[in-house]
Backbone as JSON, one array per atom type, in Angstrom:
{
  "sequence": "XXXXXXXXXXXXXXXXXXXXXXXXXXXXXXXXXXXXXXXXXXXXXXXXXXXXXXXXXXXXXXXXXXXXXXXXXXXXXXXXXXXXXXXXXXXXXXXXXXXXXXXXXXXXXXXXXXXXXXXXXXXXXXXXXXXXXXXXXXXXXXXXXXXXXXXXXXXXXXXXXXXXXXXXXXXXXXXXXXXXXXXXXXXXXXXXXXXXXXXXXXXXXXXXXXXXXXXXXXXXXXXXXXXXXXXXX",
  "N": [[-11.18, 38.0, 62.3], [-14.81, 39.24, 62.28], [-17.9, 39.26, 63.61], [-20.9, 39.75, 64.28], [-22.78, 40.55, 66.74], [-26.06, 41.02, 68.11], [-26.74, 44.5, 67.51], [-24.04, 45.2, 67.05], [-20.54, 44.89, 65.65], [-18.9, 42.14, 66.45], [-14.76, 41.83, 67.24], [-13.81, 39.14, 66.6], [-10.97, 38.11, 66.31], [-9.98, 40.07, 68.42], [-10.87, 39.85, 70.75], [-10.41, 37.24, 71.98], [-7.94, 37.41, 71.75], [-7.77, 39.24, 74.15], [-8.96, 37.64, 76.26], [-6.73, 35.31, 76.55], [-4.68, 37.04, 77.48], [-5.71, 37.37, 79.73], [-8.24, 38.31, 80.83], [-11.04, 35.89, 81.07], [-13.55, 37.15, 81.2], [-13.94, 38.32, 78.85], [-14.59, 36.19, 76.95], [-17.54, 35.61, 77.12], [-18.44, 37.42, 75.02], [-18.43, 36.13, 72.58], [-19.85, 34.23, 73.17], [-21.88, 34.79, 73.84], [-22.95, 36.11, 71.22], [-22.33, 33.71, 69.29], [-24.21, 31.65, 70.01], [-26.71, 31.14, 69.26], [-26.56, 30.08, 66.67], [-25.18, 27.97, 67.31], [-26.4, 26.44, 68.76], [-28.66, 25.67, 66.96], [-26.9, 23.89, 65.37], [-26.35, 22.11, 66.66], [-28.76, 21.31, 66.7], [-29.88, 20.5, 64.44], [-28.09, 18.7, 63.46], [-28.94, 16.39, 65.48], [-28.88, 16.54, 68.13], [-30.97, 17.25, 69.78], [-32.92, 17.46, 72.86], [-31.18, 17.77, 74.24], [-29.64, 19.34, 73.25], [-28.86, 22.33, 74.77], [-27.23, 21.12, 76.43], [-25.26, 20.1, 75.06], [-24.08, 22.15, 73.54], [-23.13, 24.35, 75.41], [-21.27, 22.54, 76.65], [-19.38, 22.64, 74.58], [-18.79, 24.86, 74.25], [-17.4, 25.35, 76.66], [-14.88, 23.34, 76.15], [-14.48, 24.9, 73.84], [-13.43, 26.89, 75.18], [-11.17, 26.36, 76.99], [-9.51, 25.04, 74.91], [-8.34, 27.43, 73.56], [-5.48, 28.56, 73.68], [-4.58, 26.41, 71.71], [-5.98, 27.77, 69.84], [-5.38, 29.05, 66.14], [-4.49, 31.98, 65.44], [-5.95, 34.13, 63.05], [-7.05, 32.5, 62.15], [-11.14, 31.71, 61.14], [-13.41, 32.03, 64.28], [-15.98, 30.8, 64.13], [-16.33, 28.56, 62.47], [-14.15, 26.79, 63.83], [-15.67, 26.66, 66.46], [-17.66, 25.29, 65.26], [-17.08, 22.7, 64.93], [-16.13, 21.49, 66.99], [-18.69, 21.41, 68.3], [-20.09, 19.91, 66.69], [-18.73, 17.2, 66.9], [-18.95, 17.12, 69.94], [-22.03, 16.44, 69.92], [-21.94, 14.37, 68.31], [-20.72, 12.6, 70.09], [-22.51, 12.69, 72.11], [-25.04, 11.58, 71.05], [-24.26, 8.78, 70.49], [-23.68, 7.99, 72.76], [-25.73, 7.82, 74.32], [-27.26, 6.3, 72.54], [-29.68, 6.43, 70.77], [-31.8, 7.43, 68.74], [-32.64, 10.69, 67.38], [-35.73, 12.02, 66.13], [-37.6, 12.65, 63.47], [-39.24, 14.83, 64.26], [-38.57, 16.12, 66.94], [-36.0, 17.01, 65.69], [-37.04, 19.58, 64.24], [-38.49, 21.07, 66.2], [-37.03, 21.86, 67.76], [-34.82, 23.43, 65.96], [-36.67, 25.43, 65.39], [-36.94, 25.97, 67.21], [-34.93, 27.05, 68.29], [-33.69, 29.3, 67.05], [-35.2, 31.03, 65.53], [-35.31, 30.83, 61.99], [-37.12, 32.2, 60.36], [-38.13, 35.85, 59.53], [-40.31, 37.63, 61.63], [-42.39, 39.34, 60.58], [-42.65, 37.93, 58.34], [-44.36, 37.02, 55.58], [-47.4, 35.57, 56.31], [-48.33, 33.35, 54.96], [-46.36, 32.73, 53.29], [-44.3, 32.25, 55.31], [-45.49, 30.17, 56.23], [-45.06, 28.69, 54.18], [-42.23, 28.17, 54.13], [-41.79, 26.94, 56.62], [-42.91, 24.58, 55.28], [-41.34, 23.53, 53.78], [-38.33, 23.25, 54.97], [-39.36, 21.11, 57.04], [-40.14, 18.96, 55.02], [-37.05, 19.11, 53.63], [-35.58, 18.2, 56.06], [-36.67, 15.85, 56.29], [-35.85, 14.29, 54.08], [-32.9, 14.14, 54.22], [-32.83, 12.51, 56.45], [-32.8, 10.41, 54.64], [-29.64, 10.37, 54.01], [-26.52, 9.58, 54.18], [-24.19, 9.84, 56.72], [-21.92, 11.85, 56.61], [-22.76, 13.08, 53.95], [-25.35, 14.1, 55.41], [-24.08, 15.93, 57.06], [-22.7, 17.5, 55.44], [-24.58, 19.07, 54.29], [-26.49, 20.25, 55.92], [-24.48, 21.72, 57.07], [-23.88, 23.66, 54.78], [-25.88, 24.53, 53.84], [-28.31, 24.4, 56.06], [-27.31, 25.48, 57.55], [-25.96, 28.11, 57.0], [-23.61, 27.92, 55.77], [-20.4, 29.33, 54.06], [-18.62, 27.41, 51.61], [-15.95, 27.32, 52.5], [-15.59, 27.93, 55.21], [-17.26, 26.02, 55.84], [-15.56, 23.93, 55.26], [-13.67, 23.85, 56.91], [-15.16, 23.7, 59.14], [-15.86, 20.94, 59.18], [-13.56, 19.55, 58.78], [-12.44, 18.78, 56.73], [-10.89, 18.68, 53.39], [-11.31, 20.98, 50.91], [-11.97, 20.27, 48.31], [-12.96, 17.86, 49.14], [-15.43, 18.33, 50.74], [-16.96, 20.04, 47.92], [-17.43, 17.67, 46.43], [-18.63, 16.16, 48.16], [-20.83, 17.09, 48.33], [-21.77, 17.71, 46.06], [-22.48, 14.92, 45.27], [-24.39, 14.72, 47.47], [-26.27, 16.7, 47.01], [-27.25, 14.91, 44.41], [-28.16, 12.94, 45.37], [-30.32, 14.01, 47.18], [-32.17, 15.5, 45.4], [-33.16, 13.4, 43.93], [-34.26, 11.78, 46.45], [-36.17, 14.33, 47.43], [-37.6, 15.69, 44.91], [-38.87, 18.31, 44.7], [-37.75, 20.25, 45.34], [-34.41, 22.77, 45.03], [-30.76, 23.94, 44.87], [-30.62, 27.42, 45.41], [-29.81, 29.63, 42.79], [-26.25, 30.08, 42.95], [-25.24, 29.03, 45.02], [-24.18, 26.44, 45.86], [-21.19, 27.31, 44.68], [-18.27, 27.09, 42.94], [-16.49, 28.36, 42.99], [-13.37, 30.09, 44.22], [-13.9, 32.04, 46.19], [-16.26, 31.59, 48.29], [-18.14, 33.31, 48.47], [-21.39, 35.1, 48.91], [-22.27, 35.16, 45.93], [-24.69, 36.3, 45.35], [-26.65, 34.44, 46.41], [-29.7, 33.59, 47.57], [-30.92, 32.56, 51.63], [-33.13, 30.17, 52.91], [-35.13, 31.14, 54.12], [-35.69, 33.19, 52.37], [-33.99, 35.14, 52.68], [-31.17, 37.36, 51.89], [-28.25, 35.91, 51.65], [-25.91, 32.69, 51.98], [-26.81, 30.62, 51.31], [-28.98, 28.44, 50.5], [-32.34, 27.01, 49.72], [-34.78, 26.26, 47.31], [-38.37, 25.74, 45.91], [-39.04, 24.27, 42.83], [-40.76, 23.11, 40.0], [-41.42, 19.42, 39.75], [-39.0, 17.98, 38.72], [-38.21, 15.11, 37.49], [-35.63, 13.98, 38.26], [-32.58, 14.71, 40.19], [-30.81, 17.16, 39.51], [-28.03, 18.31, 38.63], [-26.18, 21.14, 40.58], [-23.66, 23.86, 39.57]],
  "CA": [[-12.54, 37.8, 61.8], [-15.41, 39.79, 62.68], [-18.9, 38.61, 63.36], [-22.46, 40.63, 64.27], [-23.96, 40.3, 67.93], [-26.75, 42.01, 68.21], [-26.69, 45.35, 66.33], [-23.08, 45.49, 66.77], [-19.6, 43.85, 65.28], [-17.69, 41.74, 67.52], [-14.31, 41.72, 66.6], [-13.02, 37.77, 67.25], [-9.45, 37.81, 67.1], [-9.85, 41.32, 69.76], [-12.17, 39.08, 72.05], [-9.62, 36.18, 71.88], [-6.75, 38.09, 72.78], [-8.2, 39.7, 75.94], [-9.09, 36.2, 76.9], [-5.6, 35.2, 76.14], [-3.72, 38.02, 77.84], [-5.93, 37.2, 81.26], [-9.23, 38.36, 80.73], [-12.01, 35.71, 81.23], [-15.08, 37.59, 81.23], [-14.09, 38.82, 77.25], [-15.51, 35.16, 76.33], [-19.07, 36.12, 77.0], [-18.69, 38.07, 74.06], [-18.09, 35.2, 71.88], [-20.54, 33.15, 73.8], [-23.11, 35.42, 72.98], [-22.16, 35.85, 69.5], [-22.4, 32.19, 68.6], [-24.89, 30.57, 70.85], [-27.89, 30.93, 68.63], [-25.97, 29.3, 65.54], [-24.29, 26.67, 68.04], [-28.06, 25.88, 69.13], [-29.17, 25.49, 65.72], [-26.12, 23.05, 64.75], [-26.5, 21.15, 67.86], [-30.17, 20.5, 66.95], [-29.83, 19.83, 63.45], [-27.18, 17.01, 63.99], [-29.09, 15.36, 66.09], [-28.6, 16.51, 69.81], [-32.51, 17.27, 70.27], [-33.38, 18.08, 73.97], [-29.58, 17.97, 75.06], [-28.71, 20.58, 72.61], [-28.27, 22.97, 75.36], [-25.87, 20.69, 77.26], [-24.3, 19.76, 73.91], [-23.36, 23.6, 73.5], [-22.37, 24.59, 76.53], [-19.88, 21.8, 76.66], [-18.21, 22.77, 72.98], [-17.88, 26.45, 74.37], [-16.3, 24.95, 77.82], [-14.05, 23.11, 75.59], [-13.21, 26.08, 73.25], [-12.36, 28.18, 76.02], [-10.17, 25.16, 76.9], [-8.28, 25.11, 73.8], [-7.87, 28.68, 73.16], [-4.17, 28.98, 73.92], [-4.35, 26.11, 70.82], [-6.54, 28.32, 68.29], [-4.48, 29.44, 65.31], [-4.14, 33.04, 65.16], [-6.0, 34.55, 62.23], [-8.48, 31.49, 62.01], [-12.39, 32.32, 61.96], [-13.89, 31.25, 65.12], [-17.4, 29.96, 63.91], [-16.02, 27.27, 61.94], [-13.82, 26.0, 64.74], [-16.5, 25.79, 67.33], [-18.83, 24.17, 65.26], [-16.44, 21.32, 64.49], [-16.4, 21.19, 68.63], [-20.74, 21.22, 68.6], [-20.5, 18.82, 65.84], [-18.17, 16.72, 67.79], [-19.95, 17.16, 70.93], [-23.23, 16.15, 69.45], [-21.84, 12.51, 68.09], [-20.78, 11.59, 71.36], [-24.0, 12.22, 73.01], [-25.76, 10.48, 69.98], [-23.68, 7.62, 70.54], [-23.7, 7.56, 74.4], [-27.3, 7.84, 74.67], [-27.28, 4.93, 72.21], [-30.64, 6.33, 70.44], [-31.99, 8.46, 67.3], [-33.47, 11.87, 67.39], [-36.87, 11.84, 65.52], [-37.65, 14.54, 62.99], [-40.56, 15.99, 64.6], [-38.02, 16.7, 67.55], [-35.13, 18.27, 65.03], [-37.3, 20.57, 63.69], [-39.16, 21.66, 67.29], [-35.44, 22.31, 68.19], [-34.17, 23.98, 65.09], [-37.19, 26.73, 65.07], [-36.87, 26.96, 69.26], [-33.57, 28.06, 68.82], [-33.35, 30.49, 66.52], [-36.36, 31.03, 64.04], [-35.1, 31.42, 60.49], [-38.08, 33.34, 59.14], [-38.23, 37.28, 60.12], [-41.69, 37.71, 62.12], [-42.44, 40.89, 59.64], [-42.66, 37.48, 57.01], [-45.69, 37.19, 54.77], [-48.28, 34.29, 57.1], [-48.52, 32.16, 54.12], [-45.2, 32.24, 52.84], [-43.74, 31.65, 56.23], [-46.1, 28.43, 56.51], [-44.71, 27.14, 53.35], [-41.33, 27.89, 54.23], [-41.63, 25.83, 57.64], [-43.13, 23.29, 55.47], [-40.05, 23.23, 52.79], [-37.61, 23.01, 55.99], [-39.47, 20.02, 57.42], [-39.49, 18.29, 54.01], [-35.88, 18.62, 53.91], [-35.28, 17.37, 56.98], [-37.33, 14.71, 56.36], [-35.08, 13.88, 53.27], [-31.69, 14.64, 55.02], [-32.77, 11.18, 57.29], [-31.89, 9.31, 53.85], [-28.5, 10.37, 53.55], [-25.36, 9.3, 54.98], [-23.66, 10.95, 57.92], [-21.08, 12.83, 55.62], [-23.82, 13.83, 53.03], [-26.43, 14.8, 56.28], [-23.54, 16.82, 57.76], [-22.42, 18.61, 54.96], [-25.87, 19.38, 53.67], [-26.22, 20.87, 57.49], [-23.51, 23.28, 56.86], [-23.66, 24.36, 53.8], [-27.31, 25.17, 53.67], [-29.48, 24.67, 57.15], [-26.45, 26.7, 58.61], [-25.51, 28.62, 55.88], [-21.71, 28.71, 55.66], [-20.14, 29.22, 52.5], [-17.35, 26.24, 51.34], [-14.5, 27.75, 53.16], [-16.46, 27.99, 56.63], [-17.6, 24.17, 55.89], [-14.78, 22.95, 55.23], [-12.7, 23.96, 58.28], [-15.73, 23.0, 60.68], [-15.76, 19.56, 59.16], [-12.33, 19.01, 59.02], [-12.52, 18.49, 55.5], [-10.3, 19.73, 51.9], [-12.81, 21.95, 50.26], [-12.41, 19.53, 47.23], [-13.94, 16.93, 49.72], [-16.64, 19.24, 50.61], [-17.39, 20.11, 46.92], [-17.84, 16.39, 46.07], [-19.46, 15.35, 48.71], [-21.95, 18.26, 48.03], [-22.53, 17.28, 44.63], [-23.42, 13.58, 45.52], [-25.66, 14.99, 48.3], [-27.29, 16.71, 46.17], [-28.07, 14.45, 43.86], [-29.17, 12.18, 46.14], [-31.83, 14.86, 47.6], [-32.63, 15.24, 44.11], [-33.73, 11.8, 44.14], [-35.87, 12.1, 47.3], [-36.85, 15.68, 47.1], [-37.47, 16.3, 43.72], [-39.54, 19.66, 44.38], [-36.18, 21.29, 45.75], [-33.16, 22.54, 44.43], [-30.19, 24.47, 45.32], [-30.77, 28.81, 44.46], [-28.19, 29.97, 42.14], [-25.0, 30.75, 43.43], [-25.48, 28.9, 45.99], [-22.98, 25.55, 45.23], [-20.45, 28.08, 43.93], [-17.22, 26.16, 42.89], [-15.24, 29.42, 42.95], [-12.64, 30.19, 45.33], [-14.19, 33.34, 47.12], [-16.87, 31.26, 49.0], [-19.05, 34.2, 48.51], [-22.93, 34.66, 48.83], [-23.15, 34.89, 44.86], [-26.09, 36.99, 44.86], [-27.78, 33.28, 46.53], [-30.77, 33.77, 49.28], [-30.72, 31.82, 52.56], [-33.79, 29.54, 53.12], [-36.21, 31.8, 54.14], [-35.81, 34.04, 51.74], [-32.88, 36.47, 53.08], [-29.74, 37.85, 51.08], [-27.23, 34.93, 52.03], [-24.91, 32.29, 51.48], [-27.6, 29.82, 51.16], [-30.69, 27.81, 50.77], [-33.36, 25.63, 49.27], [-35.84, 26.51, 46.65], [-38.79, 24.99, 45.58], [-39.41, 24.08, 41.74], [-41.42, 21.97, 39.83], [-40.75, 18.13, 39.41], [-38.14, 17.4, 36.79], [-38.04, 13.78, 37.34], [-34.16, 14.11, 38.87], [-31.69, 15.68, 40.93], [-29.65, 18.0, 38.66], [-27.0, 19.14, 39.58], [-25.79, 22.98, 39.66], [-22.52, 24.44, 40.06]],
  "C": [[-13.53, 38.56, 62.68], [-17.1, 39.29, 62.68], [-19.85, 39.37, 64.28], [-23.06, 40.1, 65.44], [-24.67, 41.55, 68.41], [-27.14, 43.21, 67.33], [-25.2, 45.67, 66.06], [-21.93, 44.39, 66.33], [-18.82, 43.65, 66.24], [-16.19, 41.34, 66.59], [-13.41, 40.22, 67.23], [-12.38, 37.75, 67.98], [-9.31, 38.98, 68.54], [-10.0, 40.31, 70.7], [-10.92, 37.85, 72.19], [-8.15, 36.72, 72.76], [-6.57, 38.6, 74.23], [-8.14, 38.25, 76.55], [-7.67, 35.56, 77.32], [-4.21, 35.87, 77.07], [-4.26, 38.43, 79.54], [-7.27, 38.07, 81.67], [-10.52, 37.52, 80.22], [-12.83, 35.87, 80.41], [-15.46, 37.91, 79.28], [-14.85, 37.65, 76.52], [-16.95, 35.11, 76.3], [-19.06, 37.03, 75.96], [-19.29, 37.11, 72.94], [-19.33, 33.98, 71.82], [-22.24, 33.61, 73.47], [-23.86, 35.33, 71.55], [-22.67, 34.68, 68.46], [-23.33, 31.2, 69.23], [-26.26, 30.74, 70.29], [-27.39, 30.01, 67.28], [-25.32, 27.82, 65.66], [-25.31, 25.45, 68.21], [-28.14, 25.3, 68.32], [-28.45, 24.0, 65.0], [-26.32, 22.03, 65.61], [-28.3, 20.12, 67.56], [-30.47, 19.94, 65.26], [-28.88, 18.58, 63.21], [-27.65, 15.88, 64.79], [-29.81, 15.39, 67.65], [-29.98, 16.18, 70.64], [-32.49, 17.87, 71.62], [-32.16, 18.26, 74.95], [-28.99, 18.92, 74.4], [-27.98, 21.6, 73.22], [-27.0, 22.67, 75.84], [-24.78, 20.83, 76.06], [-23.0, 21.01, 73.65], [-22.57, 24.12, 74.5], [-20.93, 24.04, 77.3], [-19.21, 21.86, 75.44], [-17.77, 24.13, 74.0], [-17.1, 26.34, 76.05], [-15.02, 24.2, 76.73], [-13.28, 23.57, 74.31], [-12.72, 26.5, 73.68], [-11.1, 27.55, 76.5], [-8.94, 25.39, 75.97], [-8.0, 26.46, 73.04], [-6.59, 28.52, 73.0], [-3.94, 27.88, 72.13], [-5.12, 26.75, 69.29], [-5.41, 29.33, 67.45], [-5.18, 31.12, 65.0], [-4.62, 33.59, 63.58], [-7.45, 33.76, 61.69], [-9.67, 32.49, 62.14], [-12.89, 31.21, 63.04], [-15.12, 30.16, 65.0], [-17.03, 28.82, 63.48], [-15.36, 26.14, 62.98], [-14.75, 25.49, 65.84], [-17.6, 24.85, 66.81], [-18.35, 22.66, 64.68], [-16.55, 20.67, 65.88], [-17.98, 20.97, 68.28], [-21.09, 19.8, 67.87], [-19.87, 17.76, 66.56], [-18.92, 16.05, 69.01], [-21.35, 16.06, 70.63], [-22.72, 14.52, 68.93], [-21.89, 12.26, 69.15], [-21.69, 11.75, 72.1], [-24.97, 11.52, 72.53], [-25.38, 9.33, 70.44], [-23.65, 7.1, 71.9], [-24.63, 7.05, 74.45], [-27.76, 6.54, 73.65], [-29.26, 5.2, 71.37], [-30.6, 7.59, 68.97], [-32.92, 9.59, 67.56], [-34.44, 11.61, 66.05], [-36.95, 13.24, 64.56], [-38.45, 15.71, 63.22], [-39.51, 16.81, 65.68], [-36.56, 17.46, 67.1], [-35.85, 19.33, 65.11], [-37.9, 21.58, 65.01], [-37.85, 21.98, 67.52], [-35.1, 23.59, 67.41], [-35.09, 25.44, 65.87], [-37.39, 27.1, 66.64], [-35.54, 27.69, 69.06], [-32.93, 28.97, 68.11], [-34.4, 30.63, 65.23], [-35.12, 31.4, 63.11], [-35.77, 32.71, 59.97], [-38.34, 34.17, 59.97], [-40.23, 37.34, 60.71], [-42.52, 38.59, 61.31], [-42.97, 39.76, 58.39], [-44.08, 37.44, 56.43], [-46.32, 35.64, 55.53], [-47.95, 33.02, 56.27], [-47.09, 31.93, 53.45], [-44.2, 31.74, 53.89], [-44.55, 30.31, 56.81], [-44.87, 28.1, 55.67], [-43.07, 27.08, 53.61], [-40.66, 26.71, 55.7], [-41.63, 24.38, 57.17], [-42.15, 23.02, 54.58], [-38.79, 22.45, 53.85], [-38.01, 21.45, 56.53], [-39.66, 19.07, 56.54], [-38.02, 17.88, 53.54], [-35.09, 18.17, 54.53], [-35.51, 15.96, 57.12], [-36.15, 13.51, 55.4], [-33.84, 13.88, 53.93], [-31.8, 13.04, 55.92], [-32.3, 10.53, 56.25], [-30.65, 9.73, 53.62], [-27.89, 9.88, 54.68], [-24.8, 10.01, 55.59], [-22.69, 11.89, 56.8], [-22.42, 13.35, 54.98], [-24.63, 14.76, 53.69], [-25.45, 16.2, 56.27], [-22.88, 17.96, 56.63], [-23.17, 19.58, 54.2], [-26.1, 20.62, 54.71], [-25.53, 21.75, 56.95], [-23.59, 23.82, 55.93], [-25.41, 25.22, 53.79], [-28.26, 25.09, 54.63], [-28.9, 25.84, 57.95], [-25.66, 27.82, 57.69], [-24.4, 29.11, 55.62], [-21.55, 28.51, 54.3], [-19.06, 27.78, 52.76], [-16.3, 26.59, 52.6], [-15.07, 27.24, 54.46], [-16.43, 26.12, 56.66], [-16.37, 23.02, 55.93], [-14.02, 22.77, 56.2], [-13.49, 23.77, 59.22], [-15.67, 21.53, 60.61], [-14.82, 18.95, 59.41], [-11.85, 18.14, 57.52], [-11.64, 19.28, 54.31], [-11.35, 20.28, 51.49], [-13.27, 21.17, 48.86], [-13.21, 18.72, 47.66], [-15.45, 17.25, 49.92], [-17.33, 19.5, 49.23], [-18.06, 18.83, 46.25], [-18.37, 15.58, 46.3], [-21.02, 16.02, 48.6], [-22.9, 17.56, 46.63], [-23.26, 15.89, 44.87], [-24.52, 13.79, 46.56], [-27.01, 15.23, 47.98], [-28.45, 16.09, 44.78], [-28.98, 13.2, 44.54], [-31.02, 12.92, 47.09], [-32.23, 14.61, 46.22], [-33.82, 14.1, 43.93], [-35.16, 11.65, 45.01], [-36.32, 12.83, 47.73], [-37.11, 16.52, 46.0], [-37.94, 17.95, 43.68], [-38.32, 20.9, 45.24], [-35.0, 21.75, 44.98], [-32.59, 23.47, 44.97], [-30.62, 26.16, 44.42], [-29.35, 28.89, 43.98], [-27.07, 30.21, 42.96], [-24.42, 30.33, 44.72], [-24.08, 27.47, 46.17], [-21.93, 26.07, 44.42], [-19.28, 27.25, 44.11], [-15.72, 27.49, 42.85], [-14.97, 29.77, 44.37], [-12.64, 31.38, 46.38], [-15.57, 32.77, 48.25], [-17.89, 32.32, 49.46], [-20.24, 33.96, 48.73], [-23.34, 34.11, 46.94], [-24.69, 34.91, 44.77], [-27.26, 35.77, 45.52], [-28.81, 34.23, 47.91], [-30.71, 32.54, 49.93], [-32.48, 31.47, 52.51], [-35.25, 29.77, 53.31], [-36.4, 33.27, 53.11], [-35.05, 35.2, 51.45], [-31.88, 36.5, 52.39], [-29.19, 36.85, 52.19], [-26.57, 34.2, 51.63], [-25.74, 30.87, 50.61], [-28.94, 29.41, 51.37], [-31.36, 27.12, 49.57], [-34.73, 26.63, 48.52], [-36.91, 25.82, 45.87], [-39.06, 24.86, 44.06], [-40.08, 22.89, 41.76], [-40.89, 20.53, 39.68], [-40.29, 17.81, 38.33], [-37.54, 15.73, 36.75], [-36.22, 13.38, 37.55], [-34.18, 14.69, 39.41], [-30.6, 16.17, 40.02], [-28.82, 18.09, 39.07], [-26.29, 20.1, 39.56], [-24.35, 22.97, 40.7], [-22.55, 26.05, 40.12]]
}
């Protein structure tokens, strides 16, 4: 698997192998790589002002279980089953609830979404779409939050989601659909962009845009109120 730091492609499994074969230092590739997306997952789950720690201890405990990563796997999905991981048990230690004013101060510290180049007023309303759905995202259930999270704040396709959750992809698909209709419910002025809940087995973008507006796998669009949550495939 191959994945984009910076202007250039890192190539995983390469970076893995060095590591593997007694080269260290090759994990700062990796670490690079994934530590704006790790951020992001860490602070949408929950972590809030420990997000850093949160991260830093998944990618100590990937480098850990290297010798157990399966050969061929993509990496993103595996560490963010570690972040996600991570992030319960400091929820649960700490014995308290992250607030949504402090998700969202998290989310957009650690990796803006929207390109600086974006249009003033359309990058308001897209901050304020984001913190509406966050807002909604507090009524769901941990499954529903978390796969809402992946599929569309972090924008993996099915495949990706399903192997960070630890989930069948049918599970994922079904838990999707009830997610969504439950946003539905208490975000009526949202809905998923086309292509975006794709039930086909290529886990493609399908032509969808990501959140702020970008060619991607996913995201959230606003329409008018249709008195439900539809639901698109």
């Amino acid at each position: 698997m191959r994945t984009r730091e910076g202007g250039r492609i890192v190539d995983e499994a390469a970076v893995i192998a060095r590591v593997r074969a007694g080269e260290p230092e090759a994990y700062a590739e990796l670490v690079r790589a994934h530590t704006g997306l790790a951020l992001r997952a860490a602070a949408a789950l929950g972590a809030g002002a420990d997000a850093e720690d949160v991260v830093q201890q998944a990618f100590f405990k990937a480098y850990c279980s290297l010798g157990r990563f399966r050969d061929g796997a993509a990496f993103k999905p595996w560490l963010l089953s570690i972040v996600a991981n991570e992030t319960r048990n400091t929820v649960r230690t700490a014995v308290r609830q992250r607030t949504l004013a402090g998700r969202e101060a998290a989310l957009v510290e650690a990796e803006p979404l929207i390109p600086e180049s974006a249009d003033p007023a359309a990058a308001a309303l897209e901050v304020e779409r984001r913190t509406a759905l966050l807002t909604a995202l507090e009524g769901l259930g941990e499954d529903h939050r978390l796969v809402v999270t992946y599929r569309y704040l972090l924008e993996m396709d099915e495949s990706e989601t399903a192997q960070a959750l630890g989930w069948p992809r049918g599970t994922v698909k079904s838990r999707l659909n009830r997610a969504l209709r439950k946003l539905g419910r208490l975000l009526p002025d949202f809905e998923p962009r086309e292509g975006l809940a794709d039930s086909g087995g290529s886990g493609g973008s399908g032509g969808s845009e990501s959140l702020d507006g970008r060619p991607g796998r996913g995201g959230l669009r606003g329409r008018k109120a249709r008195g439900g949550g539809d639901e698109r495939e």
